């Protein structure tokens, strides 16, 4: 009897793994193997021209980061970008979701209209905003129309990154708005009705009921926002034509990895930078998880 039960469990386990094998094979080939190969490259000096060779260098690629001034510029730009964009897009998404969750006329129309920037290609959005920020673009046209001085929005290092921030807040907040909107509709109406009986006003209900109930969703939004901002590449690349300019003002960590990997062909150091970026993102995620200790719904 015991042998029969063990054989049945083995067959059930084998059947489960058989059904999982296609997904495991795909994940292994296109996720785990590239990660392992990138870690392997980070400890080597790689020559891709002519005869491909790998020279083990130990931790020299990681030690090199300390004396790389462009890396520290990229880290500062990326951190500044994340510190401004993530809270801004989270608050804007929550505010939009709260408004669109009300019983308004043409509510469905506004939901679709606000979501349109998310489904638009990132490259197209960058080109549109480059036209807006151009010397002869829409922004300077309106400034000149009201008698204000025009500005070189794309060429000034002090505002170039801010231009990318504004574009990303505008284009990514609607995605998180939809997530918040779905979560808002799952909050029981009985909680708000009980609060009204106790004399709570609209702000009290929002702060004491809505925000705590949305804590798991907020944790998810913040984590995805951090990951997205630390992986900023295409907007910065198109804005600066791949240089990270003006004067490294739009240089991000991922753009720097691209430059080392595909312009300088320094795959070993680029892999080390990618590994460092992954560690930073994981550490930030762990810190957020410690802050949001109650992210699981009851």
XYZ file of C-alpha atoms in Angstrom:
298
model
C 0.000 0.000 0.000
C 2.789 2.392 0.928
C 4.641 1.509 -2.265
C 1.492 2.175 -4.304
C 1.015 5.594 -2.700
C 4.668 6.493 -3.300
C 4.420 5.425 -6.930
C 1.248 7.491 -7.395
C 2.886 10.556 -5.862
C 5.926 10.072 -8.099
C 3.684 9.873 -11.172
C 1.775 12.991 -10.126
C 5.028 14.856 -9.563
C 6.438 13.677 -12.896
C 3.231 14.759 -14.646
C 3.457 18.188 -13.031
C 7.041 18.685 -14.097
C 6.191 17.429 -17.588
C 3.525 20.120 -17.927
C 5.948 22.715 -16.519
C 8.852 21.668 -18.738
C 8.047 23.989 -21.709
C 7.919 27.033 -19.427
C 11.012 25.899 -17.518
C 12.879 25.338 -20.787
C 11.981 28.793 -22.099
C 12.843 30.493 -18.807
C 16.093 28.589 -18.599
C 17.176 29.434 -22.155
C 16.073 33.061 -22.273
C 16.332 34.156 -18.626
C 18.553 32.011 -16.428
C 21.280 31.258 -18.966
C 21.704 34.935 -20.006
C 21.887 35.950 -16.344
C 24.494 33.290 -15.617
C 26.458 34.248 -18.739
C 26.377 37.945 -17.787
C 27.706 37.117 -14.317
C 30.429 35.022 -15.951
C 31.377 37.909 -18.256
C 31.579 40.346 -15.353
C 34.652 38.499 -14.067
C 36.408 38.417 -17.435
C 37.956 40.703 -20.002
C 36.211 39.803 -23.249
C 37.586 40.288 -26.749
C 34.865 40.080 -29.414
C 36.949 41.198 -32.396
C 38.665 38.521 -34.429
C 39.283 35.513 -32.214
C 36.843 35.641 -29.293
C 38.671 35.256 -25.993
C 37.885 35.393 -22.296
C 40.538 36.418 -19.797
C 39.719 35.952 -16.132
C 40.334 39.216 -14.256
C 38.720 38.462 -10.899
C 37.024 41.484 -9.366
C 38.900 44.076 -11.422
C 35.763 45.079 -13.334
C 33.990 45.807 -10.060
C 37.004 47.650 -8.628
C 37.094 49.756 -11.776
C 33.678 51.194 -10.932
C 35.117 53.140 -8.010
C 37.324 55.237 -10.298
C 34.792 55.645 -13.117
C 33.518 59.257 -12.969
C 30.843 58.677 -15.624
C 29.347 55.874 -13.546
C 28.891 58.198 -10.577
C 27.299 60.802 -12.852
C 24.945 58.154 -14.230
C 24.081 56.931 -10.734
C 23.389 60.480 -9.571
C 21.177 61.180 -12.591
C 19.314 57.893 -12.189
C 18.799 58.388 -8.443
C 17.585 61.953 -8.976
C 15.269 60.759 -11.705
C 13.840 57.969 -9.539
C 13.401 60.163 -6.446
C 11.302 62.653 -8.419
C 9.465 60.477 -10.938
C 8.382 57.570 -8.717
C 6.591 59.621 -5.990
C 5.159 62.020 -8.584
C 3.710 59.340 -10.841
C 2.390 57.409 -7.827
C 0.594 60.430 -6.358
C -0.731 61.493 -9.761
C -1.966 57.973 -10.486
C -3.727 57.785 -7.116
C -5.331 61.211 -7.591
C -6.551 60.360 -11.110
C -7.915 57.008 -9.946
C -9.752 58.614 -7.026
C -11.354 61.193 -9.331
C -12.285 58.676 -12.029
C -13.758 56.355 -9.400
C -16.391 58.975 -8.617
C -19.764 58.965 -10.326
C -18.958 61.515 -13.014
C -20.510 62.127 -16.409
C -18.474 60.691 -19.311
C -16.367 58.808 -16.780
C -15.539 56.001 -19.207
C -14.456 58.503 -21.854
C -12.006 60.173 -19.466
C -10.651 56.801 -18.390
C -9.840 55.931 -21.992
C -8.480 59.412 -22.760
C -6.145 59.407 -19.760
C -4.880 55.931 -20.623
C -3.898 56.798 -24.220
C -0.312 57.965 -23.408
C 0.456 54.529 -21.988
C -0.373 52.685 -25.210
C 1.612 55.135 -27.336
C 5.094 54.069 -28.398
C 7.838 55.408 -26.157
C 9.907 56.483 -29.159
C 6.957 58.411 -30.590
C 6.367 60.158 -27.265
C 10.030 61.180 -27.085
C 9.908 62.627 -30.609
C 6.727 64.553 -29.766
C 8.254 66.008 -26.614
C 11.489 66.824 -28.462
C 9.381 68.854 -30.882
C 7.653 70.547 -27.929
C 11.000 71.354 -26.252
C 12.731 72.431 -29.470
C 13.907 76.031 -29.865
C 11.176 76.537 -32.454
C 8.800 74.109 -30.772
C 5.390 74.417 -29.183
C 6.587 75.396 -25.704
C 8.713 78.305 -26.896
C 5.898 79.330 -29.252
C 3.492 79.782 -26.332
C 6.164 81.555 -24.276
C 6.785 83.966 -27.116
C 3.038 84.401 -27.601
C 2.594 85.712 -24.030
C 5.737 87.841 -24.185
C 8.042 85.616 -22.150
C 11.626 84.790 -23.219
C 12.216 81.484 -25.014
C 14.641 78.846 -23.763
C 16.940 76.125 -25.050
C 15.190 73.274 -23.242
C 17.138 70.456 -24.911
C 20.563 72.079 -24.799
C 20.703 73.216 -21.165
C 22.142 70.532 -18.835
C 20.186 71.906 -15.890
C 16.764 71.189 -17.426
C 17.370 68.381 -19.953
C 16.712 65.597 -17.425
C 13.680 67.452 -16.059
C 12.182 67.363 -19.545
C 12.471 63.570 -19.577
C 10.973 63.421 -16.076
C 7.893 65.388 -17.117
C 7.374 63.180 -20.151
C 7.655 59.958 -18.146
C 5.377 61.125 -15.346
C 2.767 62.068 -17.942
C 3.074 58.773 -19.840
C 3.424 56.243 -16.987
C 0.980 57.605 -14.398
C -2.077 56.396 -16.412
C -0.836 52.796 -16.248
C -0.676 52.880 -12.454
C -3.967 54.811 -12.454
C -5.696 51.750 -13.931
C -4.147 49.533 -11.234
C -5.316 51.890 -8.488
C -8.738 52.158 -10.105
C -9.199 48.392 -10.039
C -8.117 48.284 -6.388
C -10.467 51.135 -5.433
C -13.447 49.226 -6.770
C -12.597 46.293 -4.498
C -12.845 48.370 -1.304
C -16.182 47.541 0.398
C -18.709 50.376 0.416
C -19.670 49.381 3.952
C -16.419 50.871 5.257
C -17.290 54.298 3.820
C -20.885 54.044 5.007
C -19.744 53.270 8.546
C -17.338 56.205 8.428
C -20.140 58.527 7.288
C -22.263 57.408 10.213
C -19.355 58.328 12.511
C -19.238 61.787 10.908
C -16.112 61.399 8.762
C -15.674 63.842 5.903
C -14.304 63.052 2.442
C -10.657 63.675 3.312
C -10.860 61.575 6.487
C -12.405 58.674 4.575
C -9.703 58.917 1.907
C -6.832 59.089 4.399
C -8.165 56.601 6.977
C -9.822 54.045 4.667
C -8.697 54.384 1.061
C -4.962 54.830 1.596
C -4.561 51.928 4.094
C -6.651 49.626 1.899
C -4.442 50.479 -1.084
C -1.198 49.726 0.757
C -0.477 46.452 -1.112
C -1.130 48.153 -4.442
C 1.050 51.092 -3.474
C 3.875 48.684 -2.659
C 3.531 47.124 -6.115
C 3.373 50.508 -7.845
C 6.472 51.767 -6.035
C 8.457 48.618 -6.796
C 7.526 48.684 -10.479
C 8.225 52.415 -10.587
C 11.698 51.963 -9.098
C 12.503 49.152 -11.524
C 11.251 51.187 -14.469
C 13.115 54.357 -13.554
C 16.391 52.564 -12.900
C 16.050 50.924 -16.319
C 15.570 54.230 -18.144
C 17.218 53.940 -21.545
C 15.217 54.662 -24.692
C 14.078 58.174 -23.750
C 17.560 59.223 -22.702
C 19.084 57.593 -25.783
C 16.754 59.366 -28.233
C 16.920 62.707 -26.421
C 20.728 62.758 -26.501
C 21.330 60.708 -29.688
C 23.023 58.075 -27.535
C 25.562 60.412 -25.915
C 23.828 61.118 -22.594
C 24.266 64.818 -23.178
C 24.207 67.699 -22.926
C 27.246 67.451 -20.644
C 26.148 64.002 -19.354
C 22.936 65.536 -17.994
C 20.756 62.693 -19.351
C 23.286 59.890 -18.851
C 21.683 56.952 -17.024
C 23.141 53.675 -15.802
C 21.508 51.593 -18.541
C 22.638 54.038 -21.234
C 26.167 53.843 -19.811
C 26.003 50.030 -19.948
C 24.937 50.278 -23.586
C 27.827 52.604 -24.407
C 30.424 50.329 -22.805
C 28.927 47.172 -24.330
C 28.161 48.220 -27.910
C 30.318 51.292 -28.510
C 33.459 50.430 -26.580
C 32.906 46.642 -26.895
C 33.894 46.302 -23.233
C 31.463 43.482 -22.480
C 33.124 42.457 -19.219
C 32.816 45.860 -17.582
C 29.320 46.376 -19.040
C 28.214 43.047 -17.533
C 29.659 44.082 -14.172
C 27.677 47.328 -14.340
C 24.506 45.393 -15.188
C 25.115 43.061 -12.232
C 25.655 46.065 -9.953
C 22.414 47.654 -11.186
C 20.479 44.435 -10.516
C 21.855 44.316 -6.957
C 20.887 47.953 -6.352
C 17.323 47.347 -7.583
C 16.989 44.239 -5.396
C 18.265 46.090 -2.317
C 15.803 48.945 -2.875
C 12.983 46.422 -3.312
C 13.919 44.671 -0.046
C 13.983 48.024 1.773
C 10.543 48.866 0.389
C 9.250 45.488 1.498
C 10.499 46.149 5.034
C 8.744 49.516 5.032
C 5.484 48.048 3.678
C 5.291 45.160 6.139
C 1.556 44.760 5.644
C 1.521 44.622 1.850
C -0.546 41.406 1.808
C -4.298 41.636 1.734
C -6.194 39.838 4.461
